[in-house]
JSON list of C-alpha atoms in Angstrom, two decimals:
[
{"chain": "A", "resi": 1216, "resn": "MET", "atom": "CA", "xyz": [26.26, -8.84, 0.01]},
{"chain": "A", "resi": 1217, "resn": "LEU", "atom": "CA", "xyz": [23.36, -10.02, -0.68]},
{"chain": "A", "resi": 1218, "resn": "GLN", "atom": "CA", "xyz": [21.76, -12.04, 1.74]},
{"chain": "A", "resi": 1219, "resn": "THR", "atom": "CA", "xyz": [18.49, -14.32, 1.24]},
{"chain": "A", "resi": 1220, "resn": "ALA", "atom": "CA", "xyz": [16.05, -15.87, 3.96]},
{"chain": "A", "resi": 1221, "resn": "GLU", "atom": "CA", "xyz": [15.07, -19.22, 4.00]},
{"chain": "A", "resi": 1222, "resn": "PRO", "atom": "CA", "xyz": [11.28, -19.46, 3.65]},
{"chain": "A", "resi": 1223, "resn": "GLU", "atom": "CA", "xyz": [9.03, -19.45, 6.17]},
{"chain": "A", "resi": 1224, "resn": "SER", "atom": "CA", "xyz": [5.81, -20.21, 4.22]},
{"chain": "A", "resi": 1225, "resn": "SER", "atom": "CA", "xyz": [4.00, -18.89, 1.55]},
{"chain": "A", "resi": 1226, "resn": "THR", "atom": "CA", "xyz": [1.56, -17.42, 3.96]},
{"chain": "A", "resi": 1227, "resn": "LYS", "atom": "CA", "xyz": [1.65, -14.27, 7.00]},
{"chain": "A", "resi": 1228, "resn": "THR", "atom": "CA", "xyz": [-0.88, -16.92, 8.58]},
{"chain": "A", "resi": 1229, "resn": "LYS", "atom": "CA", "xyz": [-1.03, -20.54, 9.34]},
{"chain": "A", "resi": 1230, "resn": "ASN", "atom": "CA", "xyz": [-5.40, -20.05, 8.97]},
{"chain": "A", "resi": 1231, "resn": "PRO", "atom": "CA", "xyz": [-7.23, -22.02, 6.92]},
{"chain": "A", "resi": 1232, "resn": "PRO", "atom": "CA", "xyz": [-7.49, -21.54, 3.59]},
{"chain": "A", "resi": 1233, "resn": "HIS", "atom": "CA", "xyz": [-10.90, -19.78, 3.79]},
{"chain": "A", "resi": 1234, "resn": "GLU", "atom": "CA", "xyz": [-10.37, -17.35, 6.32]},
{"chain": "A", "resi": 1235, "resn": "ARG", "atom": "CA", "xyz": [-7.88, -16.16, 4.23]},
{"chain": "A", "resi": 1236, "resn": "TYR", "atom": "CA", "xyz": [-9.93, -16.05, 1.11]},
{"chain": "A", "resi": 1237, "resn": "LEU", "atom": "CA", "xyz": [-12.37, -14.01, 3.56]},
{"chain": "A", "resi": 1238, "resn": "GLU", "atom": "CA", "xyz": [-9.43, -11.87, 5.28]},
{"chain": "A", "resi": 1239, "resn": "ALA", "atom": "CA", "xyz": [-8.28, -10.94, 1.54]},
{"chain": "A", "resi": 1240, "resn": "PHE", "atom": "CA", "xyz": [-11.88, -10.12, 0.80]},
{"chain": "A", "resi": 1241, "resn": "ARG", "atom": "CA", "xyz": [-11.79, -7.98, 3.25]},
{"chain": "A", "resi": 1242, "resn": "VAL", "atom": "CA", "xyz": [-9.01, -5.90, 2.20]},
{"chain": "A", "resi": 1243, "resn": "MET", "atom": "CA", "xyz": [-10.62, -5.72, -0.86]},
{"chain": "A", "resi": 1244, "resn": "LEU", "atom": "CA", "xyz": [-14.32, -4.32, 0.51]},
{"chain": "A", "resi": 1245, "resn": "GLN", "atom": "CA", "xyz": [-12.40, -1.88, 2.70]},
{"chain": "A", "resi": 1246, "resn": "THR", "atom": "CA", "xyz": [-10.24, -0.62, 0.05]},
{"chain": "A", "resi": 1247, "resn": "ARG", "atom": "CA", "xyz": [-12.96, -0.36, -2.21]},
{"chain": "A", "resi": 1248, "resn": "ILE", "atom": "CA", "xyz": [-15.47, 1.47, 0.18]},
{"chain": "A", "resi": 1249, "resn": "PHE", "atom": "CA", "xyz": [-12.23, 4.12, 1.00]},
{"chain": "A", "resi": 1250, "resn": "GLU", "atom": "CA", "xyz": [-11.20, 4.52, -2.55]},
{"chain": "A", "resi": 1251, "resn": "ASP", "atom": "CA", "xyz": [-14.85, 5.64, -3.50]},
{"chain": "A", "resi": 1252, "resn": "LYS", "atom": "CA", "xyz": [-15.24, 8.35, -0.54]},
{"chain": "A", "resi": 1253, "resn": "LEU", "atom": "CA", "xyz": [-11.54, 9.62, -1.58]},
{"chain": "A", "resi": 1254, "resn": "GLY", "atom": "CA", "xyz": [-13.03, 9.90, -5.37]},
{"chain": "A", "resi": 1255, "resn": "ALA", "atom": "CA", "xyz": [-16.14, 12.11, -3.91]},
{"chain": "A", "resi": 1256, "resn": "LEU", "atom": "CA", "xyz": [-13.99, 14.29, -1.59]},
{"chain": "A", "resi": 1257, "resn": "TYR", "atom": "CA", "xyz": [-11.81, 14.56, -4.59]},
{"chain": "A", "resi": 1258, "resn": "ARG", "atom": "CA", "xyz": [-14.93, 15.53, -6.78]},
{"chain": "A", "resi": 1259, "resn": "GLY", "atom": "CA", "xyz": [-15.79, 17.72, -4.27]},
{"chain": "A", "resi": 1260, "resn": "GLY", "atom": "CA", "xyz": [-13.17, 19.52, -4.32]},
{"chain": "A", "resi": 1261, "resn": "MET", "atom": "CA", "xyz": [-11.66, 18.64, -0.40]},
{"chain": "A", "resi": 1262, "resn": "ILE", "atom": "CA", "xyz": [-8.56, 16.46, -2.31]},
{"chain": "A", "resi": 1263, "resn": "VAL", "atom": "CA", "xyz": [-5.71, 18.90, -3.88]},
{"chain": "A", "resi": 1264, "resn": "GLY", "atom": "CA", "xyz": [-4.08, 17.01, -6.32]},
{"chain": "A", "resi": 1265, "resn": "GLY", "atom": "CA", "xyz": [-4.49, 14.13, -7.73]},
{"chain": "A", "resi": 1266, "resn": "VAL", "atom": "CA", "xyz": [-6.15, 11.02, -6.95]},
{"chain": "A", "resi": 1267, "resn": "TYR", "atom": "CA", "xyz": [-5.25, 7.40, -8.58]},
{"chain": "A", "resi": 1268, "resn": "LEU", "atom": "CA", "xyz": [-8.15, 5.03, -7.81]},
{"chain": "A", "resi": 1269, "resn": "GLY", "atom": "CA", "xyz": [-6.99, 1.05, -7.92]},
{"chain": "A", "resi": 1270, "resn": "ARG", "atom": "CA", "xyz": [-10.70, 0.07, -8.91]},
{"chain": "A", "resi": 1271, "resn": "GLY", "atom": "CA", "xyz": [-10.39, -2.93, -10.25]},
{"chain": "A", "resi": 1272, "resn": "GLN", "atom": "CA", "xyz": [-6.93, -3.96, -9.67]},
{"chain": "A", "resi": 1273, "resn": "GLU", "atom": "CA", "xyz": [-7.88, -4.68, -6.08]},
{"chain": "A", "resi": 1274, "resn": "ALA", "atom": "CA", "xyz": [-7.19, -8.35, -6.35]},
{"chain": "A", "resi": 1275, "resn": "VAL", "atom": "CA", "xyz": [-4.06, -8.35, -7.41]},
{"chain": "A", "resi": 1276, "resn": "SER", "atom": "CA", "xyz": [-3.02, -5.64, -5.24]},
{"chain": "A", "resi": 1277, "resn": "THR", "atom": "CA", "xyz": [-3.93, -7.47, -2.09]},
{"chain": "A", "resi": 1278, "resn": "ALA", "atom": "CA", "xyz": [-2.76, -11.02, -3.20]},
{"chain": "A", "resi": 1279, "resn": "CYS", "atom": "CA", "xyz": [0.77, -9.15, -3.45]},
{"chain": "A", "resi": 1280, "resn": "GLY", "atom": "CA", "xyz": [0.22, -7.33, -0.14]},
{"chain": "A", "resi": 1281, "resn": "LEU", "atom": "CA", "xyz": [-0.89, -10.28, 1.64]},
{"chain": "A", "resi": 1282, "resn": "SER", "atom": "CA", "xyz": [1.87, -12.79, 0.35]},
{"chain": "A", "resi": 1283, "resn": "LEU", "atom": "CA", "xyz": [4.60, -10.17, 1.94]},
{"chain": "A", "resi": 1284, "resn": "ARG", "atom": "CA", "xyz": [5.69, -11.37, 5.61]},
{"chain": "A", "resi": 1285, "resn": "LYS", "atom": "CA", "xyz": [7.00, -8.98, 8.25]},
{"chain": "A", "resi": 1286, "resn": "GLY", "atom": "CA", "xyz": [10.85, -7.43, 6.81]},
{"chain": "A", "resi": 1287, "resn": "ASP", "atom": "CA", "xyz": [9.88, -7.47, 3.41]},
{"chain": "A", "resi": 1288, "resn": "ILE", "atom": "CA", "xyz": [9.74, -4.56, 0.88]},
{"chain": "A", "resi": 1289, "resn": "PHE", "atom": "CA", "xyz": [6.65, -3.29, -0.77]},
{"chain": "A", "resi": 1290, "resn": "ALA", "atom": "CA", "xyz": [6.61, -0.94, -3.37]},
{"chain": "A", "resi": 1291, "resn": "PRO", "atom": "CA", "xyz": [4.06, -0.14, -4.35]},
{"chain": "A", "resi": 1292, "resn": "LEU", "atom": "CA", "xyz": [2.62, 1.39, -7.97]},
{"chain": "A", "resi": 1293, "resn": "ILE", "atom": "CA", "xyz": [-0.29, 4.14, -7.90]},
{"chain": "A", "resi": 1294, "resn": "ARG", "atom": "CA", "xyz": [-2.60, 2.22, -8.06]},
{"chain": "A", "resi": 1295, "resn": "ASP", "atom": "CA", "xyz": [-2.31, 0.27, -5.20]},
{"chain": "A", "resi": 1296, "resn": "GLN", "atom": "CA", "xyz": [-4.09, 1.22, -2.09]},
{"chain": "A", "resi": 1297, "resn": "ALA", "atom": "CA", "xyz": [-5.21, -2.41, -1.59]},
{"chain": "A", "resi": 1298, "resn": "GLY", "atom": "CA", "xyz": [-1.95, -3.75, -1.47]},
{"chain": "A", "resi": 1299, "resn": "ARG", "atom": "CA", "xyz": [-0.55, -0.99, 0.94]},
{"chain": "A", "resi": 1300, "resn": "ALA", "atom": "CA", "xyz": [-3.61, -2.15, 3.21]},
{"chain": "A", "resi": 1301, "resn": "ALA", "atom": "CA", "xyz": [-2.77, -5.82, 2.60]},
{"chain": "A", "resi": 1302, "resn": "PHE", "atom": "CA", "xyz": [0.89, -5.24, 4.11]},
{"chain": "A", "resi": 1303, "resn": "GLY", "atom": "CA", "xyz": [-0.43, -3.34, 7.16]},
{"chain": "A", "resi": 1304, "resn": "GLU", "atom": "CA", "xyz": [-0.68, 0.50, 5.96]},
{"chain": "A", "resi": 1305, "resn": "PRO", "atom": "CA", "xyz": [-3.47, 1.55, 8.32]},
{"chain": "A", "resi": 1306, "resn": "LEU", "atom": "CA", "xyz": [-6.18, 3.35, 6.23]},
{"chain": "A", "resi": 1307, "resn": "LEU", "atom": "CA", "xyz": [-5.80, 6.64, 8.44]},
{"chain": "A", "resi": 1308, "resn": "ASP", "atom": "CA", "xyz": [-2.65, 6.78, 6.46]},
{"chain": "A", "resi": 1309, "resn": "PRO", "atom": "CA", "xyz": [-3.50, 7.64, 2.92]},
{"chain": "A", "resi": 1310, "resn": "ALA", "atom": "CA", "xyz": [-6.13, 9.36, 4.58]},
{"chain": "A", "resi": 1311, "resn": "ARG", "atom": "CA", "xyz": [-4.50, 11.78, 6.67]},
{"chain": "A", "resi": 1312, "resn": "THR", "atom": "CA", "xyz": [-1.74, 11.67, 3.69]},
{"chain": "A", "resi": 1313, "resn": "TYR", "atom": "CA", "xyz": [-4.78, 13.00, 1.03]},
{"chain": "A", "resi": 1314, "resn": "LEU", "atom": "CA", "xyz": [-5.94, 15.86, 3.76]},
{"chain": "A", "resi": 1315, "resn": "GLY", "atom": "CA", "xyz": [-2.54, 16.64, 4.23]},
{"chain": "A", "resi": 1316, "resn": "SER", "atom": "CA", "xyz": [-2.66, 16.40, 7.84]},
{"chain": "A", "resi": 1317, "resn": "LYS", "atom": "CA", "xyz": [0.75, 16.57, 10.24]},
{"chain": "A", "resi": 1318, "resn": "LEU", "atom": "CA", "xyz": [-0.10, 13.38, 11.17]},
{"chain": "A", "resi": 1319, "resn": "GLY", "atom": "CA", "xyz": [0.35, 11.52, 8.61]},
{"chain": "A", "resi": 1320, "resn": "PRO", "atom": "CA", "xyz": [3.79, 9.61, 7.37]},
{"chain": "A", "resi": 1321, "resn": "MET", "atom": "CA", "xyz": [4.20, 12.45, 5.05]},
{"chain": "A", "resi": 1322, "resn": "ARG", "atom": "CA", "xyz": [3.69, 15.39, 8.05]},
{"chain": "A", "resi": 1323, "resn": "GLY", "atom": "CA", "xyz": [1.66, 17.09, 5.38]},
{"chain": "A", "resi": 1324, "resn": "ARG", "atom": "CA", "xyz": [3.98, 17.73, 2.91]},
{"chain": "A", "resi": 1325, "resn": "ASP", "atom": "CA", "xyz": [2.95, 15.43, 0.16]},
{"chain": "A", "resi": 1326, "resn": "GLY", "atom": "CA", "xyz": [-0.73, 15.71, -0.83]},
{"chain": "A", "resi": 1327, "resn": "ASN", "atom": "CA", "xyz": [-1.44, 12.54, -1.79]},
{"chain": "A", "resi": 1328, "resn": "ILE", "atom": "CA", "xyz": [0.21, 8.70, -3.12]},
{"chain": "A", "resi": 1329, "resn": "HIS", "atom": "CA", "xyz": [4.50, 9.72, -2.77]},
{"chain": "A", "resi": 1330, "resn": "ARG", "atom": "CA", "xyz": [4.01, 8.22, 0.78]},
{"chain": "A", "resi": 1331, "resn": "GLY", "atom": "CA", "xyz": [5.51, 5.18, 2.32]},
{"chain": "A", "resi": 1332, "resn": "ARG", "atom": "CA", "xyz": [6.75, 3.52, 6.03]},
{"chain": "A", "resi": 1333, "resn": "PRO", "atom": "CA", "xyz": [10.86, 2.73, 5.20]},
{"chain": "A", "resi": 1334, "resn": "ARG", "atom": "CA", "xyz": [11.12, 1.34, 8.56]},
{"chain": "A", "resi": 1335, "resn": "ASN", "atom": "CA", "xyz": [8.31, -1.11, 8.24]},
{"chain": "A", "resi": 1336, "resn": "GLY", "atom": "CA", "xyz": [9.26, -2.02, 4.15]},
{"chain": "A", "resi": 1337, "resn": "GLN", "atom": "CA", "xyz": [7.22, 0.18, 2.24]},
{"chain": "A", "resi": 1338, "resn": "LEU", "atom": "CA", "xyz": [8.80, 2.08, 0.57]},
{"chain": "A", "resi": 1339, "resn": "ALA", "atom": "CA", "xyz": [7.49, 5.35, -0.89]},
{"chain": "A", "resi": 1340, "resn": "MET", "atom": "CA", "xyz": [6.35, 5.29, -4.78]},
{"chain": "A", "resi": 1341, "resn": "ILE", "atom": "CA", "xyz": [8.54, 7.36, -7.10]},
{"chain": "A", "resi": 1342, "resn": "SER", "atom": "CA", "xyz": [6.27, 8.77, -10.03]},
{"chain": "A", "resi": 1343, "resn": "HIS", "atom": "CA", "xyz": [8.78, 7.84, -12.88]},
{"chain": "A", "resi": 1344, "resn": "LEU", "atom": "CA", "xyz": [8.40, 3.48, -12.31]},
{"chain": "A", "resi": 1345, "resn": "GLY", "atom": "CA", "xyz": [11.89, 2.91, -13.88]},
{"chain": "A", "resi": 1346, "resn": "ALA", "atom": "CA", "xyz": [13.57, 4.58, -11.39]},
{"chain": "A", "resi": 1347, "resn": "MET", "atom": "CA", "xyz": [12.21, 2.49, -8.68]},
{"chain": "A", "resi": 1348, "resn": "ILE", "atom": "CA", "xyz": [14.11, -0.76, -9.59]},
{"chain": "A", "resi": 1349, "resn": "PRO", "atom": "CA", "xyz": [17.53, 0.48, -8.13]},
{"chain": "A", "resi": 1350, "resn": "VAL", "atom": "CA", "xyz": [15.57, 2.14, -4.72]},
{"chain": "A", "resi": 1351, "resn": "VAL", "atom": "CA", "xyz": [14.68, -1.87, -4.31]},
{"chain": "A", "resi": 1352, "resn": "VAL", "atom": "CA", "xyz": [17.76, -3.19, -5.28]},
{"chain": "A", "resi": 1353, "resn": "GLY", "atom": "CA", "xyz": [19.30, -0.52, -3.09]},
{"chain": "A", "resi": 1354, "resn": "THR", "atom": "CA", "xyz": [17.02, -1.18, -0.60]},
{"chain": "A", "resi": 1355, "resn": "LEU", "atom": "CA", "xyz": [17.57, -5.49, -0.91]},
{"chain": "A", "resi": 1356, "resn": "MET", "atom": "CA", "xyz": [21.51, -4.84, -0.16]}
]
């Protein structure tokens, strides 16, 4: 049985609009700086596997992440680091994952984008995008 919750509000916070804009800008800027550093580490041979940057897509991804509330499900794509950060993923998670740390959410078993915290509503990304549809539907049921 599919249950729907009553909408609480359109945003996570009750802050005035200018504060929400500043929060979105902060997330976009942090993500851009973080991804620029990831790109430099990758080009320097410090990261194994692929690094997929979301340059130019930060605004849409951030807006999606900020519009979600606790209890919602977020199924990001490969270039949605800004959305992940806006939804609450600490930047330490992708840093630890890309660097293969056992302290990361994937415990050093995956080197890049296939990370998540399902208990927090953030699903691990599956490379075949169509395969995410039944995963999200099943999670919502």
